């Protein structure tokens, strides 16, 4: 008999015991098992949980008077516990509810679990910027709307729906039947045609293509999954987020792991400077910031793209080279000479061949000699370029025997 599906209910049971007991009851009402884990650091839990980490960590740290250390110690112990429970097949999803501290604790624990494990966080601060809280993980944030101070007619409805959500997620049955080697593909709006065409070509070669939006978080999620051996190859079609990160643009937020894999880990990577012609900032033609009024500008929607200067472009070339040189094996660079985005072509508003050539010259001089740089006479959004990129990617993967 298959083990009963079990949802870990974790949270600060000293201050939010009633609410987490309610979640436990609503999960069990739906026929699943609930396993309770107390993360409270101030007082003993309001009810007896299956795992009481206060007795292990919180009590000692709180008595010492170090609240921040107590929170960090609790997070560490809870992460170890939840990962062990997952690896043993004991839990099939996780849910928590809390305010600022509870959200910090709950999501820090959820983030150690891999993609696909249901993770639901009911939070009083879910309407704030949750980019750092969620990170690259598939955490479902639910705004509690009201504060969490006992189960009332409004919060009860929210918590019950959250319990229903995590139970339904744990009972998901879909799996892709046909198993194929996966290729990670990065892209963003200005090279959508390139991404669609490359995907089509790679699929004809027999690959499953997993796309990632080069928006800071997307690129980092791709790198994280690559470190878990998810992909046979990486077609890094868009490095645009590096430009936005430099200029404080819309797709900023790249971490140090971008373009990097752990030492000794080998995954073929084909790098294309997609979107490195520009940074995307939040302004329109009606409110152009003074410092950008003399730049080439592509007005898009509520955002506009500015052409990078030569100095900015050379900085990014150095950045790319430094990262790729960490492990030059199985890395190639493909340059579309006709332009790097929909606004970077002969009649486009961001076209500036001298700056693009300066990038290429800098890259050639800085890259390890073992990294091949290939130029093709196509625009990045042309079918011929997509075919070239997909064919080269396929050769790189096959050379690894994958």
Coordinates of C-alpha atoms in Angstrom, one line a residue:
X1 CA 0.0 0.0 0.0
X2 CA 1.3 3.5 -0.9
X3 CA 2.1 5.7 2.1
X4 CA -0.5 8.3 3.0
X5 CA 0.2 11.7 1.5
X6 CA 1.6 13.9 4.3
X7 CA 1.8 17.7 4.5
X8 CA 4.3 19.3 6.9
X9 CA 2.6 22.1 8.8
X10 CA 5.3 24.3 10.2
X11 CA 5.4 27.6 12.0
X12 CA 5.8 29.5 15.2
X13 CA 3.4 27.6 17.4
X14 CA 4.1 29.8 20.4
X15 CA 2.3 32.8 18.9
X16 CA 0.4 31.2 16.0
X17 CA -0.5 27.8 17.5
X18 CA -4.3 28.1 17.0
X19 CA -3.9 29.0 13.3
X20 CA -1.5 26.1 12.6
X21 CA -3.7 23.6 14.5
X22 CA -6.6 24.8 12.3
X23 CA -4.4 24.1 9.2
X24 CA -3.7 20.6 10.5
X25 CA -7.4 19.9 11.0
X26 CA -8.4 21.2 7.6
X27 CA -5.7 19.1 5.9
X28 CA -6.8 16.0 7.8
X29 CA -10.4 16.8 6.9
X30 CA -9.4 16.3 3.3
X31 CA -8.0 12.9 3.9
X32 CA -4.3 13.7 4.1
X33 CA -2.0 13.4 7.0
X34 CA -0.6 16.5 8.7
X35 CA 2.8 16.5 10.4
X36 CA 3.4 19.4 12.7
X37 CA 6.8 21.2 13.3
X38 CA 7.2 24.0 15.8
X39 CA 9.6 26.8 14.9
X40 CA 8.7 29.1 17.8
X41 CA 11.7 30.6 19.5
X42 CA 10.2 32.4 22.5
X43 CA 7.8 30.1 24.4
X44 CA 6.7 26.5 24.4
X45 CA 4.2 25.6 21.7
X46 CA 0.4 26.1 22.2
X47 CA -0.2 22.4 21.4
X48 CA 2.0 19.3 21.3
X49 CA 3.6 19.0 17.8
X50 CA 5.2 16.0 16.1
X51 CA 8.5 17.9 16.1
X52 CA 9.2 20.6 18.7
X53 CA 12.4 22.4 17.6
X54 CA 11.9 24.9 20.5
X55 CA 13.0 22.2 22.9
X56 CA 16.1 21.6 20.7
X57 CA 17.1 25.1 19.7
X58 CA 14.8 27.9 20.6
X59 CA 14.7 27.7 24.4
X60 CA 18.5 27.7 24.7
X61 CA 18.9 30.6 22.3
X62 CA 16.1 32.7 23.7
X63 CA 17.3 32.4 27.3
X64 CA 20.6 33.7 26.1
X65 CA 18.8 36.8 25.0
X66 CA 19.8 36.7 21.3
X67 CA 16.6 36.8 19.3
X68 CA 18.4 37.1 15.9
X69 CA 20.7 34.1 16.7
X70 CA 17.7 32.1 17.9
X71 CA 15.9 32.8 14.6
X72 CA 19.0 31.8 12.6
X73 CA 19.6 28.6 14.7
X74 CA 15.9 27.6 14.3
X75 CA 16.0 28.1 10.6
X76 CA 19.1 25.9 10.3
X77 CA 17.7 23.1 12.4
X78 CA 14.3 23.3 10.6
X79 CA 16.0 23.1 7.2
X80 CA 18.0 20.0 8.2
X81 CA 14.8 18.4 9.5
X82 CA 12.6 19.2 6.5
X83 CA 15.2 18.1 4.0
X84 CA 15.6 14.8 5.8
X85 CA 11.9 14.2 5.9
X86 CA 11.6 14.9 2.2
X87 CA 14.5 12.6 1.3
X88 CA 13.0 9.8 3.3
X89 CA 9.7 10.3 1.5
X90 CA 7.9 11.2 4.7
X91 CA 6.4 14.5 3.5
X92 CA 4.8 15.4 0.2
X93 CA 4.2 19.2 0.7
X94 CA 4.6 22.0 3.2
X95 CA 2.5 24.8 4.5
X96 CA 3.0 27.7 7.0
X97 CA 1.3 30.9 8.1
X98 CA 2.9 33.9 9.7
X99 CA 3.8 37.6 9.9
X100 CA 7.2 39.0 9.1
X101 CA 9.3 36.6 11.2
X102 CA 7.0 33.6 10.5
X103 CA 7.3 34.3 6.8
X104 CA 11.0 34.6 7.0
X105 CA 11.3 31.3 8.9
X106 CA 8.7 29.4 6.9
X107 CA 10.1 30.3 3.5
X108 CA 13.7 29.8 4.5
X109 CA 12.8 26.2 5.3
X110 CA 10.8 25.8 2.1
X111 CA 13.7 27.0 -0.1
X112 CA 15.8 24.0 0.7
X113 CA 13.2 21.7 -0.9
X114 CA 13.5 20.9 -4.6
X115 CA 11.3 22.1 -7.5
X116 CA 8.0 20.3 -7.5
X117 CA 7.5 19.8 -3.8
X118 CA 4.3 21.9 -3.0
X119 CA 5.2 24.9 -0.8
X120 CA 2.4 27.3 0.4
X121 CA 3.0 30.3 2.6
X122 CA 0.1 32.3 4.1
X123 CA 1.6 35.7 5.0
X124 CA 0.6 39.1 6.3
X125 CA 3.4 40.6 4.2
X126 CA 2.7 38.7 0.9
X127 CA 1.7 42.0 -0.8
X128 CA 5.2 43.4 -0.3
X129 CA 8.2 42.7 -2.6
X130 CA 8.7 39.0 -2.2
X131 CA 11.6 38.6 -4.6
X132 CA 14.2 37.8 -2.0
X133 CA 11.7 35.8 0.1
X134 CA 10.7 33.5 -2.7
X135 CA 14.0 33.6 -4.5
X136 CA 14.2 31.0 -7.3
X137 CA 11.8 28.5 -5.7
X138 CA 8.2 27.5 -6.5
X139 CA 6.7 28.9 -3.3
X140 CA 3.0 29.9 -3.5
X141 CA 2.5 33.1 -1.5
X142 CA -1.1 33.7 -0.2
X143 CA -1.9 37.1 1.3
X144 CA -3.7 36.7 4.6
X145 CA -5.3 40.1 4.1
X146 CA -6.2 40.3 7.8
X147 CA -3.6 39.9 10.6
X148 CA -3.0 36.5 12.1
X149 CA -4.4 36.7 15.6
X150 CA -6.8 33.8 16.0
X151 CA -9.0 32.1 13.5
X152 CA -12.0 34.3 12.6
X153 CA -14.5 34.2 9.8
X154 CA -12.1 35.9 7.3
X155 CA -8.8 34.3 8.2
X156 CA -10.5 30.9 8.5
X157 CA -11.6 31.1 4.9
X158 CA -8.1 32.1 3.8
X159 CA -6.4 29.3 5.8
X160 CA -8.9 26.7 4.7
X161 CA -8.4 27.6 1.0
X162 CA -4.6 27.4 1.6
X163 CA -5.0 23.9 3.1
X164 CA -7.0 22.9 0.1
X165 CA -4.4 24.3 -2.2
X166 CA -1.5 22.4 -0.7
X167 CA -3.5 19.2 -0.6
X168 CA -4.5 19.6 -4.2
X169 CA -0.9 20.3 -5.2
X170 CA 0.3 17.2 -3.3
X171 CA -2.2 15.1 -5.2
X172 CA -1.1 16.2 -8.6
X173 CA -0.7 13.2 -10.9
X174 CA 0.7 14.7 -14.2
X175 CA 4.1 13.6 -15.5
X176 CA 5.5 14.0 -18.9
X177 CA 5.4 10.6 -20.4
X178 CA 8.2 11.0 -23.0
X179 CA 11.6 11.5 -21.4
X180 CA 14.0 13.5 -23.5
X181 CA 17.3 15.2 -22.8
X182 CA 16.6 18.8 -21.7
X183 CA 18.2 22.0 -23.0
X184 CA 17.9 25.1 -20.9
X185 CA 17.1 28.2 -23.0
X186 CA 17.4 31.8 -21.7
X187 CA 15.6 34.6 -23.4
X188 CA 13.6 37.9 -22.9
X189 CA 11.1 39.9 -24.8
X190 CA 13.3 41.6 -27.4
X191 CA 14.5 38.2 -28.7
X192 CA 11.3 36.2 -28.4
X193 CA 11.4 35.3 -32.1
X194 CA 14.9 33.9 -31.6
X195 CA 13.8 31.8 -28.6
X196 CA 10.7 30.4 -30.5
X197 CA 12.8 29.5 -33.5
X198 CA 15.6 28.0 -31.5
X199 CA 13.1 25.9 -29.5
X200 CA 11.5 24.7 -32.7
X201 CA 14.9 23.7 -34.1
X202 CA 16.1 22.0 -30.8
X203 CA 12.8 20.0 -30.6
X204 CA 13.4 18.7 -34.1
X205 CA 16.8 17.4 -32.8
X206 CA 14.8 15.5 -30.2
X207 CA 15.3 17.7 -27.1
X208 CA 12.9 19.0 -24.5
X209 CA 13.5 22.8 -24.2
X210 CA 13.1 24.4 -20.8
X211 CA 12.9 28.2 -21.2
X212 CA 13.9 30.8 -18.6
X213 CA 13.2 34.5 -18.7
X214 CA 16.5 36.4 -18.3
X215 CA 15.0 38.7 -15.7
X216 CA 17.5 38.2 -12.9
X217 CA 15.6 35.5 -11.0
X218 CA 15.1 33.4 -14.2
X219 CA 18.7 33.2 -15.0
X220 CA 19.6 32.3 -11.4
X221 CA 16.9 29.6 -11.4
X222 CA 18.4 28.1 -14.5
X223 CA 21.8 28.0 -12.9
X224 CA 20.4 26.4 -9.8
X225 CA 18.7 23.7 -11.8
X226 CA 21.8 23.2 -13.9
X227 CA 23.7 22.5 -10.7
X228 CA 21.2 19.7 -10.0
X229 CA 22.1 18.0 -13.3
X230 CA 18.7 18.9 -14.8
X231 CA 20.1 19.8 -18.3
X232 CA 22.1 18.1 -21.0
X233 CA 23.1 21.6 -22.3
X234 CA 22.5 25.3 -21.9
X235 CA 21.7 27.6 -24.8
X236 CA 22.3 30.9 -23.1
X237 CA 20.6 33.0 -25.7
X238 CA 20.1 36.0 -23.5
X239 CA 22.6 37.7 -21.2
X240 CA 20.4 40.9 -21.1
X241 CA 20.0 40.7 -17.3
X242 CA 23.7 41.5 -16.9
X243 CA 23.1 44.8 -18.6
X244 CA 20.1 45.6 -16.5
X245 CA 22.0 44.6 -13.3
X246 CA 24.7 47.1 -14.3
X247 CA 22.3 49.9 -14.9
X248 CA 19.7 49.1 -12.2
X249 CA 17.2 48.1 -14.9
X250 CA 13.9 46.2 -15.0
X251 CA 15.6 42.7 -15.1
X252 CA 18.3 43.3 -12.4
X253 CA 19.0 41.0 -9.6
X254 CA 21.6 38.6 -11.0
X255 CA 23.6 36.7 -8.4
X256 CA 27.2 35.8 -8.5
X257 CA 26.4 32.2 -9.7
X258 CA 25.1 33.5 -13.1
X259 CA 27.3 31.9 -15.9
X260 CA 29.0 29.8 -13.3
X261 CA 28.9 26.1 -12.4
X262 CA 30.7 24.3 -9.6
X263 CA 34.2 23.2 -10.3
X264 CA 34.3 19.8 -12.0
X265 CA 30.7 20.0 -13.2
X266 CA 30.5 19.8 -17.0
X267 CA 27.5 21.0 -19.0
X268 CA 27.9 22.2 -22.5
X269 CA 27.0 26.0 -22.7
X270 CA 26.6 28.0 -25.8
X271 CA 26.7 31.7 -25.0
X272 CA 25.0 34.4 -27.2
X273 CA 25.0 38.1 -26.3
X274 CA 21.2 38.4 -26.6
X275 CA 20.0 41.8 -25.3
X276 CA 23.5 43.0 -24.3
X277 CA 23.0 46.0 -26.6
X278 CA 20.7 47.7 -24.1
X279 CA 19.3 48.1 -20.6
X280 CA 15.6 48.3 -20.0
X281 CA 14.5 51.0 -17.6
X282 CA 11.0 52.1 -16.4
X283 CA 10.4 55.4 -18.2
X284 CA 8.4 56.5 -21.3
X285 CA 8.9 59.1 -24.0
X286 CA 7.1 61.6 -21.8
X287 CA 9.5 61.3 -18.8
X288 CA 13.0 60.5 -20.1
X289 CA 15.5 61.0 -17.3
X290 CA 17.9 63.8 -18.0
X291 CA 21.0 61.5 -18.0
X292 CA 19.6 59.4 -20.8
X293 CA 18.2 62.1 -23.2
X294 CA 21.3 61.9 -25.4
X295 CA 21.2 58.1 -25.7
X296 CA 19.7 56.0 -28.4
X297 CA 16.3 54.9 -27.0
X298 CA 13.8 52.2 -27.9
X299 CA 10.4 53.1 -26.5
X300 CA 8.7 49.8 -25.6
X301 CA 5.7 50.1 -23.3
X302 CA 5.9 51.5 -19.7
X303 CA 9.6 50.6 -20.1
X304 CA 12.2 51.9 -22.5
X305 CA 15.6 50.5 -23.6
X306 CA 18.7 52.6 -23.8
X307 CA 21.8 51.7 -25.8
X308 CA 24.7 50.9 -23.6
X309 CA 27.8 53.1 -24.0
X310 CA 31.1 51.6 -25.0
X311 CA 32.4 51.9 -21.5
X312 CA 29.4 50.0 -20.1
X313 CA 29.6 47.4 -22.9
X314 CA 33.3 46.8 -22.2
X315 CA 32.7 46.3 -18.5
X316 CA 30.1 43.6 -19.3
X317 CA 32.5 41.9 -21.8
X318 CA 35.1 41.7 -19.0
X319 CA 32.5 40.4 -16.6
X320 CA 31.4 37.6 -19.1
X321 CA 35.0 36.6 -19.9
X322 CA 35.9 36.4 -16.2
X323 CA 33.0 34.1 -15.5
X324 CA 33.4 31.9 -18.5
X325 CA 37.2 31.6 -17.9
X326 CA 36.5 29.9 -14.6
X327 CA 35.9 26.7 -16.5
X328 CA 36.5 27.1 -20.3
X329 CA 35.9 23.5 -21.2
X330 CA 32.7 22.9 -23.1
X331 CA 31.9 26.6 -23.6
X332 CA 31.5 28.3 -27.0
X333 CA 30.3 31.8 -27.9
X334 CA 28.1 32.6 -30.9
X335 CA 27.8 36.2 -32.2
X336 CA 25.0 37.3 -34.5
X337 CA 26.7 40.0 -36.5
X338 CA 23.3 41.4 -37.7
X339 CA 22.2 42.6 -34.2
X340 CA 21.5 41.4 -30.7
X341 CA 17.8 42.4 -30.2
X342 CA 14.7 43.5 -32.1
X343 CA 15.9 47.1 -31.7
X344 CA 19.4 46.4 -32.7
X345 CA 19.4 46.1 -36.5
X346 CA 20.3 48.2 -39.5
X347 CA 17.2 50.4 -39.3
X348 CA 16.6 49.9 -35.5
X349 CA 16.7 52.6 -32.9
X350 CA 19.6 51.0 -30.9
X351 CA 21.8 49.9 -33.8
X352 CA 25.5 50.8 -33.1
X353 CA 28.0 48.4 -34.8
X354 CA 31.1 50.1 -33.4
X355 CA 30.0 49.4 -29.9
X356 CA 29.1 45.8 -30.7
X357 CA 32.5 45.4 -32.4
X358 CA 34.2 46.8 -29.3
X359 CA 32.5 44.2 -27.2
X360 CA 33.6 41.4 -29.5
X361 CA 37.2 42.7 -29.5
X362 CA 37.3 43.0 -25.7
X363 CA 35.8 39.5 -25.4
X364 CA 38.4 38.0 -27.8
X365 CA 41.2 39.5 -25.8
X366 CA 39.9 38.5 -22.4
X367 CA 38.6 35.0 -23.0
X368 CA 40.6 31.9 -22.5
X369 CA 42.0 30.7 -25.9
X370 CA 40.2 27.4 -25.5
X371 CA 36.8 29.1 -25.8
X372 CA 35.8 29.3 -29.4
X373 CA 34.1 32.5 -30.6
X374 CA 32.1 32.0 -33.8
X375 CA 30.5 34.9 -35.8
X376 CA 27.6 34.5 -38.2
X377 CA 26.1 36.9 -40.7
X378 CA 22.6 36.9 -39.3
X379 CA 20.4 38.9 -36.9
X380 CA 19.6 37.1 -33.6
X381 CA 15.9 36.9 -34.5
X382 CA 16.4 35.3 -37.9
X383 CA 15.6 31.6 -38.5
X384 CA 19.1 31.0 -40.0
X385 CA 20.6 32.1 -36.7
X386 CA 18.4 29.9 -34.7
X387 CA 19.3 26.9 -36.9
X388 CA 23.0 27.7 -36.5
X389 CA 22.7 28.0 -32.7
X390 CA 20.6 24.8 -32.3
X391 CA 22.9 22.8 -34.6
X392 CA 26.0 23.9 -32.6
X393 CA 24.2 23.2 -29.3
X394 CA 23.3 19.7 -30.6
X395 CA 26.9 19.0 -31.6
X396 CA 28.2 20.2 -28.2
X397 CA 25.8 17.9 -26.4
X398 CA 26.5 14.9 -28.6
X399 CA 30.3 15.4 -28.1
X400 CA 29.6 14.7 -24.5
X401 CA 27.8 11.5 -25.3
X402 CA 24.6 12.7 -23.9

